[in-house]
Tab-separated table of N, CA and C in Angstrom:
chain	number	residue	atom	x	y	z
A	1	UNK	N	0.829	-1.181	0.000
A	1	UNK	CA	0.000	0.000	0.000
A	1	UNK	C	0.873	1.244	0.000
A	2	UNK	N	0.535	2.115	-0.618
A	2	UNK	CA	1.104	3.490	-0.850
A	2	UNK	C	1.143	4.286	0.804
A	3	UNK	N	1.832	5.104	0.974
A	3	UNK	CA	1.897	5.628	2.381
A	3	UNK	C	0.628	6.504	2.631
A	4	UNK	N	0.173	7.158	1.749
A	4	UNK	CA	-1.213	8.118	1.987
A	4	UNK	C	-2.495	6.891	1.964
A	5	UNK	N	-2.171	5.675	1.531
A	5	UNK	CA	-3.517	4.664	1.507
A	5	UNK	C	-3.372	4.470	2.965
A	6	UNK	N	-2.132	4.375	3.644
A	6	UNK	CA	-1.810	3.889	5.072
A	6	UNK	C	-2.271	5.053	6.042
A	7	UNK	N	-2.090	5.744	5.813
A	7	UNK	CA	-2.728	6.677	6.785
A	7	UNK	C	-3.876	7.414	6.705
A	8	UNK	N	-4.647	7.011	5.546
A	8	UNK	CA	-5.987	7.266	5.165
A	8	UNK	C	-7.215	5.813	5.649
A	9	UNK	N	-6.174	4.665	6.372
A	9	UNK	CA	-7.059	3.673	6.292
A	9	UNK	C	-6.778	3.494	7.908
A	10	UNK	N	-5.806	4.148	7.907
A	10	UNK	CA	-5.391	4.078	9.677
A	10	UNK	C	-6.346	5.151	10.502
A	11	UNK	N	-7.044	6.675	9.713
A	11	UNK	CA	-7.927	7.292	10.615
A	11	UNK	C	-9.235	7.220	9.475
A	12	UNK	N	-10.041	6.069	9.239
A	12	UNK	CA	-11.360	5.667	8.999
A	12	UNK	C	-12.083	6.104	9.875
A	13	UNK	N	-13.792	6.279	9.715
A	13	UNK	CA	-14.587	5.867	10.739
A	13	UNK	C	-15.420	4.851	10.664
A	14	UNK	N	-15.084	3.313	11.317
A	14	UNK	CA	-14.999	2.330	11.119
A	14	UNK	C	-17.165	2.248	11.712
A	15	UNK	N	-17.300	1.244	11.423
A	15	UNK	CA	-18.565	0.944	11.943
A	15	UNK	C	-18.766	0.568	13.798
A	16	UNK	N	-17.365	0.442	13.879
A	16	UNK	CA	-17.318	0.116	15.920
A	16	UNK	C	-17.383	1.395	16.306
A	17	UNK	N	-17.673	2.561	15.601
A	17	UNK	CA	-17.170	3.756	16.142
A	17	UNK	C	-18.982	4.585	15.967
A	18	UNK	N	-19.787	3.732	15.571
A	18	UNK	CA	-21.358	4.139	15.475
A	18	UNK	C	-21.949	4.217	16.030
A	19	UNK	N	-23.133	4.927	16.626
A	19	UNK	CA	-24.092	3.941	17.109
A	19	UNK	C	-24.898	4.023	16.097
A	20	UNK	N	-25.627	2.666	16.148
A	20	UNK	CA	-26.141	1.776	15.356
A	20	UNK	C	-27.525	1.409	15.618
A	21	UNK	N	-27.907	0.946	16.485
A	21	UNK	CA	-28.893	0.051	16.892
A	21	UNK	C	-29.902	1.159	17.450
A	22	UNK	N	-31.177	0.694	17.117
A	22	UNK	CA	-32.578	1.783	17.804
A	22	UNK	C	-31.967	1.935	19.305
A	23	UNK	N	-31.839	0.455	20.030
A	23	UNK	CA	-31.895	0.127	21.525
A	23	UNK	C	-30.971	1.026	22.033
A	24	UNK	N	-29.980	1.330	20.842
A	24	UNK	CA	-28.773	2.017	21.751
A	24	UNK	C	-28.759	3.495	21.179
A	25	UNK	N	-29.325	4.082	20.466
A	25	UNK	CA	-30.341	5.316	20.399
A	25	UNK	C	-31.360	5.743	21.663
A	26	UNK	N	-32.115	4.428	21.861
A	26	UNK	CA	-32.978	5.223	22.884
A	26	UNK	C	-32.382	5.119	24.512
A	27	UNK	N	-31.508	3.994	24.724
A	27	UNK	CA	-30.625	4.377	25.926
A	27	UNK	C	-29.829	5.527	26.066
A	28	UNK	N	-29.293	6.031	24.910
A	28	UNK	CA	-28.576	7.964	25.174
A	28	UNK	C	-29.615	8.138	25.616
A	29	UNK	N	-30.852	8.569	24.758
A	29	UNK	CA	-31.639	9.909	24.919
A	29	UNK	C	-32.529	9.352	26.196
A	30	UNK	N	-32.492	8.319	26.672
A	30	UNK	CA	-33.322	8.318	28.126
A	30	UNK	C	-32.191	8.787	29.456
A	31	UNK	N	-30.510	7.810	28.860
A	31	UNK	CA	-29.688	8.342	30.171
A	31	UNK	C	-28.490	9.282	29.938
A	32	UNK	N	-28.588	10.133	29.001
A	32	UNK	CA	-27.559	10.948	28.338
A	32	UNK	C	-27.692	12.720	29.471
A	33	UNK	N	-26.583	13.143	29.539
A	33	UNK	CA	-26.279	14.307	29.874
A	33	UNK	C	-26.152	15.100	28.651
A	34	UNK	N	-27.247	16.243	28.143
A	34	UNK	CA	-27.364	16.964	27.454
A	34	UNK	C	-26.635	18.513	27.788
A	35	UNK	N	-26.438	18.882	26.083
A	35	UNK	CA	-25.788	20.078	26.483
A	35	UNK	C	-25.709	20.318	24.890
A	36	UNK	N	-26.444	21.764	25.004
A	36	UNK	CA	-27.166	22.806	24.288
A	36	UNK	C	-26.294	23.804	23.542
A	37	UNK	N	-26.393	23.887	22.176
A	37	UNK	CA	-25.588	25.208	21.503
A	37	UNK	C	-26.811	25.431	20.337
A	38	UNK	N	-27.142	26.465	20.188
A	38	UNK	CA	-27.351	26.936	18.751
A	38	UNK	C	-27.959	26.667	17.338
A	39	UNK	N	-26.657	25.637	17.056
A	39	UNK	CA	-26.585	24.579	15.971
A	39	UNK	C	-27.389	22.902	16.493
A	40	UNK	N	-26.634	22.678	17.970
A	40	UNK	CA	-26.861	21.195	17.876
A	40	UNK	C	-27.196	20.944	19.051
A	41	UNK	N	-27.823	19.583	19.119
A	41	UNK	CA	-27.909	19.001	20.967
A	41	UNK	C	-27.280	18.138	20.767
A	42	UNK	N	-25.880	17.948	22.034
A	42	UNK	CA	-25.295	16.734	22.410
A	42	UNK	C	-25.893	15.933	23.579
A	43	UNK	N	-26.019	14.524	23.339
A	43	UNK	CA	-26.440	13.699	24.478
A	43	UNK	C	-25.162	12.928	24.354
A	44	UNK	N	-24.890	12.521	25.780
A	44	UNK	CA	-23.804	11.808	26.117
A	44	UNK	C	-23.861	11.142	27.297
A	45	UNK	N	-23.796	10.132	27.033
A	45	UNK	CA	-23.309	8.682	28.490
A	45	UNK	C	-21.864	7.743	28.335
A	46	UNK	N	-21.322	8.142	29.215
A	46	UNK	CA	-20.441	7.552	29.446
A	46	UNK	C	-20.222	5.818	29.705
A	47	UNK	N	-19.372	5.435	29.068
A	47	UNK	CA	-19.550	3.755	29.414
A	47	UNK	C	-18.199	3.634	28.827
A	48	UNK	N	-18.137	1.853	28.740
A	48	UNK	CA	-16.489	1.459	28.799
A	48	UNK	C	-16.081	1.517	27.738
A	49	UNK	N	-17.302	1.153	26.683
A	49	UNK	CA	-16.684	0.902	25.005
A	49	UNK	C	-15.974	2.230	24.319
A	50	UNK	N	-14.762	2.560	23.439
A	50	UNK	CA	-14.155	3.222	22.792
A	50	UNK	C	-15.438	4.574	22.480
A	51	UNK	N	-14.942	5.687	22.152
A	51	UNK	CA	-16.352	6.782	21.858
A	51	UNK	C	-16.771	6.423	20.429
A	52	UNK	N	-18.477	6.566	20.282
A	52	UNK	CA	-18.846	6.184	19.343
A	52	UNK	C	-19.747	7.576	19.041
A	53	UNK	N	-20.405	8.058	18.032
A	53	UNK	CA	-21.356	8.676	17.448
A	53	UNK	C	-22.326	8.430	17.079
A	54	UNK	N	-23.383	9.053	17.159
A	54	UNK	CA	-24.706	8.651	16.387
A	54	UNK	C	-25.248	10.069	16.133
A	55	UNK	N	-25.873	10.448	15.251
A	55	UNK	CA	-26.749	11.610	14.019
A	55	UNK	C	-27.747	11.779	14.331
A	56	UNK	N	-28.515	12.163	14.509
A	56	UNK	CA	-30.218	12.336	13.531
A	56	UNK	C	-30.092	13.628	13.483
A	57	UNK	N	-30.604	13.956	12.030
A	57	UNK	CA	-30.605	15.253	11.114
A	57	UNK	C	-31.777	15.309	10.850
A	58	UNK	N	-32.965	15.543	11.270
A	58	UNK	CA	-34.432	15.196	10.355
A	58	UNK	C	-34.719	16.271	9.126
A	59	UNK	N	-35.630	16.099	8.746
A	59	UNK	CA	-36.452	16.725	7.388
A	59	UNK	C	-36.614	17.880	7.923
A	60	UNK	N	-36.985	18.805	9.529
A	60	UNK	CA	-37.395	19.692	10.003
A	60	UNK	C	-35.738	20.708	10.151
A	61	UNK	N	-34.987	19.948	10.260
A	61	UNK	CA	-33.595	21.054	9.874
A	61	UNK	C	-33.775	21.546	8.529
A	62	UNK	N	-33.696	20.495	7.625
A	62	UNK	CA	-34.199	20.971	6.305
A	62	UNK	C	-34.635	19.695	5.537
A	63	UNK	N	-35.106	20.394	4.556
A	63	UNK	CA	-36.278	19.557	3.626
A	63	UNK	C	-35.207	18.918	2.418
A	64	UNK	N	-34.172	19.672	2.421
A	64	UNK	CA	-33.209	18.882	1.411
A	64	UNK	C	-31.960	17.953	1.432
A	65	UNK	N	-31.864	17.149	1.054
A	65	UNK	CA	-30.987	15.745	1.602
A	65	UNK	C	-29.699	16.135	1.731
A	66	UNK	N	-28.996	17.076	0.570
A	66	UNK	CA	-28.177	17.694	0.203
A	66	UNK	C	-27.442	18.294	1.684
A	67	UNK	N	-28.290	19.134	1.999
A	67	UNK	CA	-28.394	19.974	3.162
A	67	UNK	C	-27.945	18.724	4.451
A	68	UNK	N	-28.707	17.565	4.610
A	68	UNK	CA	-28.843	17.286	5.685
A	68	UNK	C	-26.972	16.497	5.431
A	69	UNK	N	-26.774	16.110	4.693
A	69	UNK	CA	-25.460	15.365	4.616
A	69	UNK	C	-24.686	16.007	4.544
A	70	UNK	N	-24.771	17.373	4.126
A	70	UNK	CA	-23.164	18.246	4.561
A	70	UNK	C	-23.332	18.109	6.263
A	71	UNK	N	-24.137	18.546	6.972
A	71	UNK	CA	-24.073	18.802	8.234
A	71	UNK	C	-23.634	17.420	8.602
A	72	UNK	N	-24.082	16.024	8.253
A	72	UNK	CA	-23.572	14.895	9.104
A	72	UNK	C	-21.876	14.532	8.577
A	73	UNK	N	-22.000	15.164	7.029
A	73	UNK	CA	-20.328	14.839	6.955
A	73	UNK	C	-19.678	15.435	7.432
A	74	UNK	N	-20.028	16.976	7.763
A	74	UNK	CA	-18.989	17.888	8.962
A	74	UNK	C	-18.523	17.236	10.575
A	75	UNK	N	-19.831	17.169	11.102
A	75	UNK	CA	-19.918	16.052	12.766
A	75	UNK	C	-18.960	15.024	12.090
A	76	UNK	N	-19.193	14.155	11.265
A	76	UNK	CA	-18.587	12.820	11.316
A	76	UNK	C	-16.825	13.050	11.315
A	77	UNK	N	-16.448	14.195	10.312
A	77	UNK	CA	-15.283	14.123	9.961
A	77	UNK	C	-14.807	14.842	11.488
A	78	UNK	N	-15.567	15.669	12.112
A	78	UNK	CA	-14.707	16.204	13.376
A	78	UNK	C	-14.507	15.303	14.462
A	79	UNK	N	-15.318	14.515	14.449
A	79	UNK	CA	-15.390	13.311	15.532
A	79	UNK	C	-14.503	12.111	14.964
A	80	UNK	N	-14.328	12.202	13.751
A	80	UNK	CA	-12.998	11.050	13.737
A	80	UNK	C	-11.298	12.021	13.879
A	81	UNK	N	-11.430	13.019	13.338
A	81	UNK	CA	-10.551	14.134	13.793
A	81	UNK	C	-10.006	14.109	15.326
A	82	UNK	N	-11.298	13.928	16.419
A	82	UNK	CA	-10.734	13.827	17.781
A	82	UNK	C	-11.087	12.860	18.741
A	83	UNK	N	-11.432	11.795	17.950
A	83	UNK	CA	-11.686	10.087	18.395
A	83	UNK	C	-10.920	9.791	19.122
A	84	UNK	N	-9.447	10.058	18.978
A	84	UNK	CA	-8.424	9.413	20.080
A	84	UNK	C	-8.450	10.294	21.889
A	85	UNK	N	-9.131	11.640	21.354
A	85	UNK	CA	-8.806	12.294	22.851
A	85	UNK	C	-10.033	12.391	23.369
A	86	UNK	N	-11.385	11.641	23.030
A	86	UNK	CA	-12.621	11.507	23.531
A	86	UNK	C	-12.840	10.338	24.475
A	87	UNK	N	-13.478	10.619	25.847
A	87	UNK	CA	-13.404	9.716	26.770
A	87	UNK	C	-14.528	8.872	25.995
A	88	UNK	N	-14.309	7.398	26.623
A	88	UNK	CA	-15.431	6.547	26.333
A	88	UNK	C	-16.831	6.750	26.558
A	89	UNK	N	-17.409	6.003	25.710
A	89	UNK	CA	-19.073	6.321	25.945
A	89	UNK	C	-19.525	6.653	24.132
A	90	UNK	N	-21.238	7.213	24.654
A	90	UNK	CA	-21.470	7.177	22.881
A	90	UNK	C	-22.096	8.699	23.156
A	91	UNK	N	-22.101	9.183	21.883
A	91	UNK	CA	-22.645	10.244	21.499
A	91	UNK	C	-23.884	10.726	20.825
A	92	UNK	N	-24.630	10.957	20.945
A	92	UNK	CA	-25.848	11.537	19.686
A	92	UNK	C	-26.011	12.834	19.478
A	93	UNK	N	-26.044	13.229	18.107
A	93	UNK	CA	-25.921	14.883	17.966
A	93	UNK	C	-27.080	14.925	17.083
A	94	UNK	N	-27.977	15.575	17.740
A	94	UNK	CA	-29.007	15.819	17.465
A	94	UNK	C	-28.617	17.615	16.351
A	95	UNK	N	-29.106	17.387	15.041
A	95	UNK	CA	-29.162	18.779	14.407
A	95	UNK	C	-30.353	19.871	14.660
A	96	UNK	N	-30.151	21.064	14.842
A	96	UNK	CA	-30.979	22.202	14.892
A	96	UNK	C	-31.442	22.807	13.716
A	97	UNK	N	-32.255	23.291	13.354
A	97	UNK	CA	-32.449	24.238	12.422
A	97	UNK	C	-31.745	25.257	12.165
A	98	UNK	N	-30.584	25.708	13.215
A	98	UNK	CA	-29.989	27.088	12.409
A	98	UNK	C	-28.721	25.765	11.857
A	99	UNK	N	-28.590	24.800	11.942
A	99	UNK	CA	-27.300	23.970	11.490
A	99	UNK	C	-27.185	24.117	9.810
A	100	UNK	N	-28.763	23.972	9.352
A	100	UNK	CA	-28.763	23.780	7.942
A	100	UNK	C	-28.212	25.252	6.858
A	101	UNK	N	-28.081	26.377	8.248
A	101	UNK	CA	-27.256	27.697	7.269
A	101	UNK	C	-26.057	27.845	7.721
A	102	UNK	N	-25.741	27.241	8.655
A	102	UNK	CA	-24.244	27.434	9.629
A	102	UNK	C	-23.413	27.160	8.614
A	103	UNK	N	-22.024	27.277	8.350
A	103	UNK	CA	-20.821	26.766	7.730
A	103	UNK	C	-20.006	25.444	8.472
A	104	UNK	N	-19.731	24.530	7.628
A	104	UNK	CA	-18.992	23.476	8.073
A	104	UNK	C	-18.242	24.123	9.390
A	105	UNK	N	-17.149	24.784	9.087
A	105	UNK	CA	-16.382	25.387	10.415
A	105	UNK	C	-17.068	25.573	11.842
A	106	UNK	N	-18.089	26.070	11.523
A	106	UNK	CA	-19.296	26.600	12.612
A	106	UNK	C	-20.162	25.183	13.392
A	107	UNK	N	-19.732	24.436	12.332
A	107	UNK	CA	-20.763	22.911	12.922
A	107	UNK	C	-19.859	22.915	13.695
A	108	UNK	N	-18.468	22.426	13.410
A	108	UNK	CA	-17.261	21.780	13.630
A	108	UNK	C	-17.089	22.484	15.348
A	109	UNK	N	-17.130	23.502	14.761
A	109	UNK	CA	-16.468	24.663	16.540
A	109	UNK	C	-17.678	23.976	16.835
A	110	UNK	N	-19.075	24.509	16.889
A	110	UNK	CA	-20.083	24.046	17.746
A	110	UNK	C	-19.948	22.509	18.488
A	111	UNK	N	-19.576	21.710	17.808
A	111	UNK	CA	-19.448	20.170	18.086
A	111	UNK	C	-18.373	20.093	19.424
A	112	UNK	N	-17.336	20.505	18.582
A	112	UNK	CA	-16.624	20.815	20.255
A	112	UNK	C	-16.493	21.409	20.926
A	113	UNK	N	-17.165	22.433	20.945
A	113	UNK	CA	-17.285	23.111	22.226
A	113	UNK	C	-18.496	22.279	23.301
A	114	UNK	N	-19.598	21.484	22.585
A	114	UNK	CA	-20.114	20.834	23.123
A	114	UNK	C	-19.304	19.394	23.759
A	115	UNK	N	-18.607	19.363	23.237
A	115	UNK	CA	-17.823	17.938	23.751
A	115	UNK	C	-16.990	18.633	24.694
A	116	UNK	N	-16.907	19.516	25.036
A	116	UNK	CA	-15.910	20.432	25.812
A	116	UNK	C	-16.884	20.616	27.001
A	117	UNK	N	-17.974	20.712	26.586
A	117	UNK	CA	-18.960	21.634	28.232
A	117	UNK	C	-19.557	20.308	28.447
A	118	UNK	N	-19.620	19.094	27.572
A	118	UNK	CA	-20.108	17.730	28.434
A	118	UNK	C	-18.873	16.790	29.009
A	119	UNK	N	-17.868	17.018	29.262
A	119	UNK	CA	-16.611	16.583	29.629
A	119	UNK	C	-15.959	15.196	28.837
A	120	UNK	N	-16.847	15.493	27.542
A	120	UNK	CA	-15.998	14.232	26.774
A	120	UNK	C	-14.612	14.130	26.415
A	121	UNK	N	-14.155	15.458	25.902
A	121	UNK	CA	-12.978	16.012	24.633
A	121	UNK	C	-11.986	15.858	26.092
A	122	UNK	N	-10.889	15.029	26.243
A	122	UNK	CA	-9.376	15.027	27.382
A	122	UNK	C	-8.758	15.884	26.760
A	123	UNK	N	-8.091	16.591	27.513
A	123	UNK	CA	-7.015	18.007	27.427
A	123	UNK	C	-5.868	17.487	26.599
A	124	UNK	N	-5.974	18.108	25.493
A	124	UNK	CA	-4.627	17.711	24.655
A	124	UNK	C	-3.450	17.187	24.806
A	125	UNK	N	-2.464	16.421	24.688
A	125	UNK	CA	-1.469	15.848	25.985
A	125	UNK	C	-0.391	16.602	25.868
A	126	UNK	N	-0.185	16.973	24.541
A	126	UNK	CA	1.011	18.190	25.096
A	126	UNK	C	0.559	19.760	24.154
A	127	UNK	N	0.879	20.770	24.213
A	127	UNK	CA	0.994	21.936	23.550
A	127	UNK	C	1.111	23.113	24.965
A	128	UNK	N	0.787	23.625	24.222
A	128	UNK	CA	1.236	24.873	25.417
A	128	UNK	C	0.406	25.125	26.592
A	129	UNK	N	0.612	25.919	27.434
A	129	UNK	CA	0.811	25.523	29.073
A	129	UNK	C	-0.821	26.851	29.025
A	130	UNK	N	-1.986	26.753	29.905
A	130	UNK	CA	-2.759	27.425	29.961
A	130	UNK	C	-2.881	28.859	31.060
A	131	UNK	N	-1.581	28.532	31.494
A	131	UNK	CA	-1.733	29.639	32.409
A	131	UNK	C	-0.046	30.470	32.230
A	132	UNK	N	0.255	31.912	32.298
A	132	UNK	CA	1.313	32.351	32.012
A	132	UNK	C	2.542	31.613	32.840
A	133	UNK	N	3.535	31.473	32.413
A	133	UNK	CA	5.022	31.412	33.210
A	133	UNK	C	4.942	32.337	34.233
A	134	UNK	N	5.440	31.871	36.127
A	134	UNK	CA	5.734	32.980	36.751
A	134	UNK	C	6.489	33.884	36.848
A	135	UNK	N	6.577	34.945	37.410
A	135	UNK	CA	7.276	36.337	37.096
A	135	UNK	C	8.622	35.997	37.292
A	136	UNK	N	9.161	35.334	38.057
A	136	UNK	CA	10.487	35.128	38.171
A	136	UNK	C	11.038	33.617	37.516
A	137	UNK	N	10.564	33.462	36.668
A	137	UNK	CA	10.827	31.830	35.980
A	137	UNK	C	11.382	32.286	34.585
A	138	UNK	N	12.524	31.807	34.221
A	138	UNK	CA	13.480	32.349	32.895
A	138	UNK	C	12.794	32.621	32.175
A	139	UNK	N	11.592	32.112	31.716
A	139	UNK	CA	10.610	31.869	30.489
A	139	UNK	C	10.143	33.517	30.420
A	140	UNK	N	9.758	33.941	31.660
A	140	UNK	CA	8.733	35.072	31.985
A	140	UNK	C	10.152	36.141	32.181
A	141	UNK	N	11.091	36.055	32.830
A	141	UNK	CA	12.570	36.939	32.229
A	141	UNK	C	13.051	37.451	30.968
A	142	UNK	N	12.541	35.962	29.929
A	142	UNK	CA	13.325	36.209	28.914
A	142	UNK	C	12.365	36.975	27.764
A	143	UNK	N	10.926	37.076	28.429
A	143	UNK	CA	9.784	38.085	27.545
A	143	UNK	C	9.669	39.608	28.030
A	144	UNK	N	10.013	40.485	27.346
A	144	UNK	CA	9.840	41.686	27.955
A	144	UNK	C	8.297	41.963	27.891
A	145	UNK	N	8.730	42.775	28.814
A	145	UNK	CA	7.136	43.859	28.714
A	145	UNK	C	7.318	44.826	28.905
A	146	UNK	N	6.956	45.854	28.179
A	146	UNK	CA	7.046	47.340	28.141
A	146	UNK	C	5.834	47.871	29.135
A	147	UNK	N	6.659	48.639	29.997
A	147	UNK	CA	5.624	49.412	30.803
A	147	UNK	C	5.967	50.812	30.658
A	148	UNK	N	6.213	51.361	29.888
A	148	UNK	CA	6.991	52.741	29.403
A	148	UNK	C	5.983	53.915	28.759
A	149	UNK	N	4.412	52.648	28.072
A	149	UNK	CA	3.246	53.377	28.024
A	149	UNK	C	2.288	53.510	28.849
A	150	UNK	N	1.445	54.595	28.823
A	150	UNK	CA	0.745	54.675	29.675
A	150	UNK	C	-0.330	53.960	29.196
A	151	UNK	N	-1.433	53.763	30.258
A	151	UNK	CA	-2.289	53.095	30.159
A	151	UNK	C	-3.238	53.958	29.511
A	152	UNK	N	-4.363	53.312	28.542
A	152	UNK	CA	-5.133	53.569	27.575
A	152	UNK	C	-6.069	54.999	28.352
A	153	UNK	N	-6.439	54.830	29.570
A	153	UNK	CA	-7.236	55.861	30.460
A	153	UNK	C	-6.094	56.915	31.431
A	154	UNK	N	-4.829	56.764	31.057
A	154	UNK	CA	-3.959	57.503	32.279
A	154	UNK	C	-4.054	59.114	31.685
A	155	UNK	N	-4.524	59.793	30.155
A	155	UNK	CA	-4.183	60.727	30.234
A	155	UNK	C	-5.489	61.668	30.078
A	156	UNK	N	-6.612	61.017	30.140
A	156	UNK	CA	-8.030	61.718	30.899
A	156	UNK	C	-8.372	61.952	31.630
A	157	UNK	N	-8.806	63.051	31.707
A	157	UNK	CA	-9.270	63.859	32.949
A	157	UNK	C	-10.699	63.172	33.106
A	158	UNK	N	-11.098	63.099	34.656
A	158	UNK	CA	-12.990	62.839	34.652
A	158	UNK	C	-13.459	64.116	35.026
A	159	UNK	N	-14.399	64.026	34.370
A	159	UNK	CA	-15.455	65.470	34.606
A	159	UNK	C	-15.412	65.971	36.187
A	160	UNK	N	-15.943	66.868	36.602
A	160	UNK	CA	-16.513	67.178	37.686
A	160	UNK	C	-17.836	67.365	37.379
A	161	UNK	N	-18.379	66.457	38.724
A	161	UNK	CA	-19.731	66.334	38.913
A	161	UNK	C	-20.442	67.293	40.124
């Protein structure tokens, strides 16, 4: 196999990665922790199996098929995008009506920020640090900061009242 067949077959979204079954449709939406944006509703339950996904887009987002499959190919491709840093359990993303004018990008942010406020998405394992270097730590030495301007309000006067 060619090296791009290898790493195009290495991040699939395989059918173990679905949900599938009515039974396991209506177990989210009876024991799922929901959480609300805009675009979409996420339901989510946690359990042991690898994270999986499940859709419904109905006719009431929109009336055209066209429509409804960009929105599930956006979800699908972001959720195999961050499959490896999603805690176990399954997912259902229910589509909204403003989804069917949103832009792919806009699904995409929406999706995780919802996987973000239902505690699925694990903290990236390495990139940069979320809180500044302390004041005396080389890192925070070796960045200047100019304090030489004044501050945006230092050269207004306030009225007298």
């Amino acid at each position: 196999m060619k090296p791009e067949n290898v790493a195009k077959a290495t991040s699939r979204f395989p059918a173990a990665a679905r949900v599938r079954a009515k039974a396991d449709y209506a177990r989210v939406f009876e024991q799922a922790r929901r959480t609300s944006d805009p675009l979409l509703v996420l339901h989510r339950v946690a359990g042991e199996s690898p994270a999986r996904l499940g859709l419904a887009v109905s006719r009431k987002v929109s009336t055209r098929a066209v429509v409804r499959n960009r929105i599930k190919r956006a979800l699908r491709e972001q959720f195999r995008l961050l499959r490896a840093q999603l805690q176990p359990g399954d997912c259902v993303v229910v589509a909204r009506s403003g989804a069917a004018t949103a832009t792919s990008a806009q699904l995409r942010a929406a999706f995780v920020n919802a996987l973000q406020r239902a505690g699925a998405l694990r903290a990236p394992q390495s990139g940069p640090a979320t809180m500044p270097p302390p004041l005396n730590s080389p890192v925070a030495s070796s960045t200047s900061f100019s304090t030489d301007e004044p501050e945006p309000d230092a050269g207004r006067e306030t009225p007298a009242r």
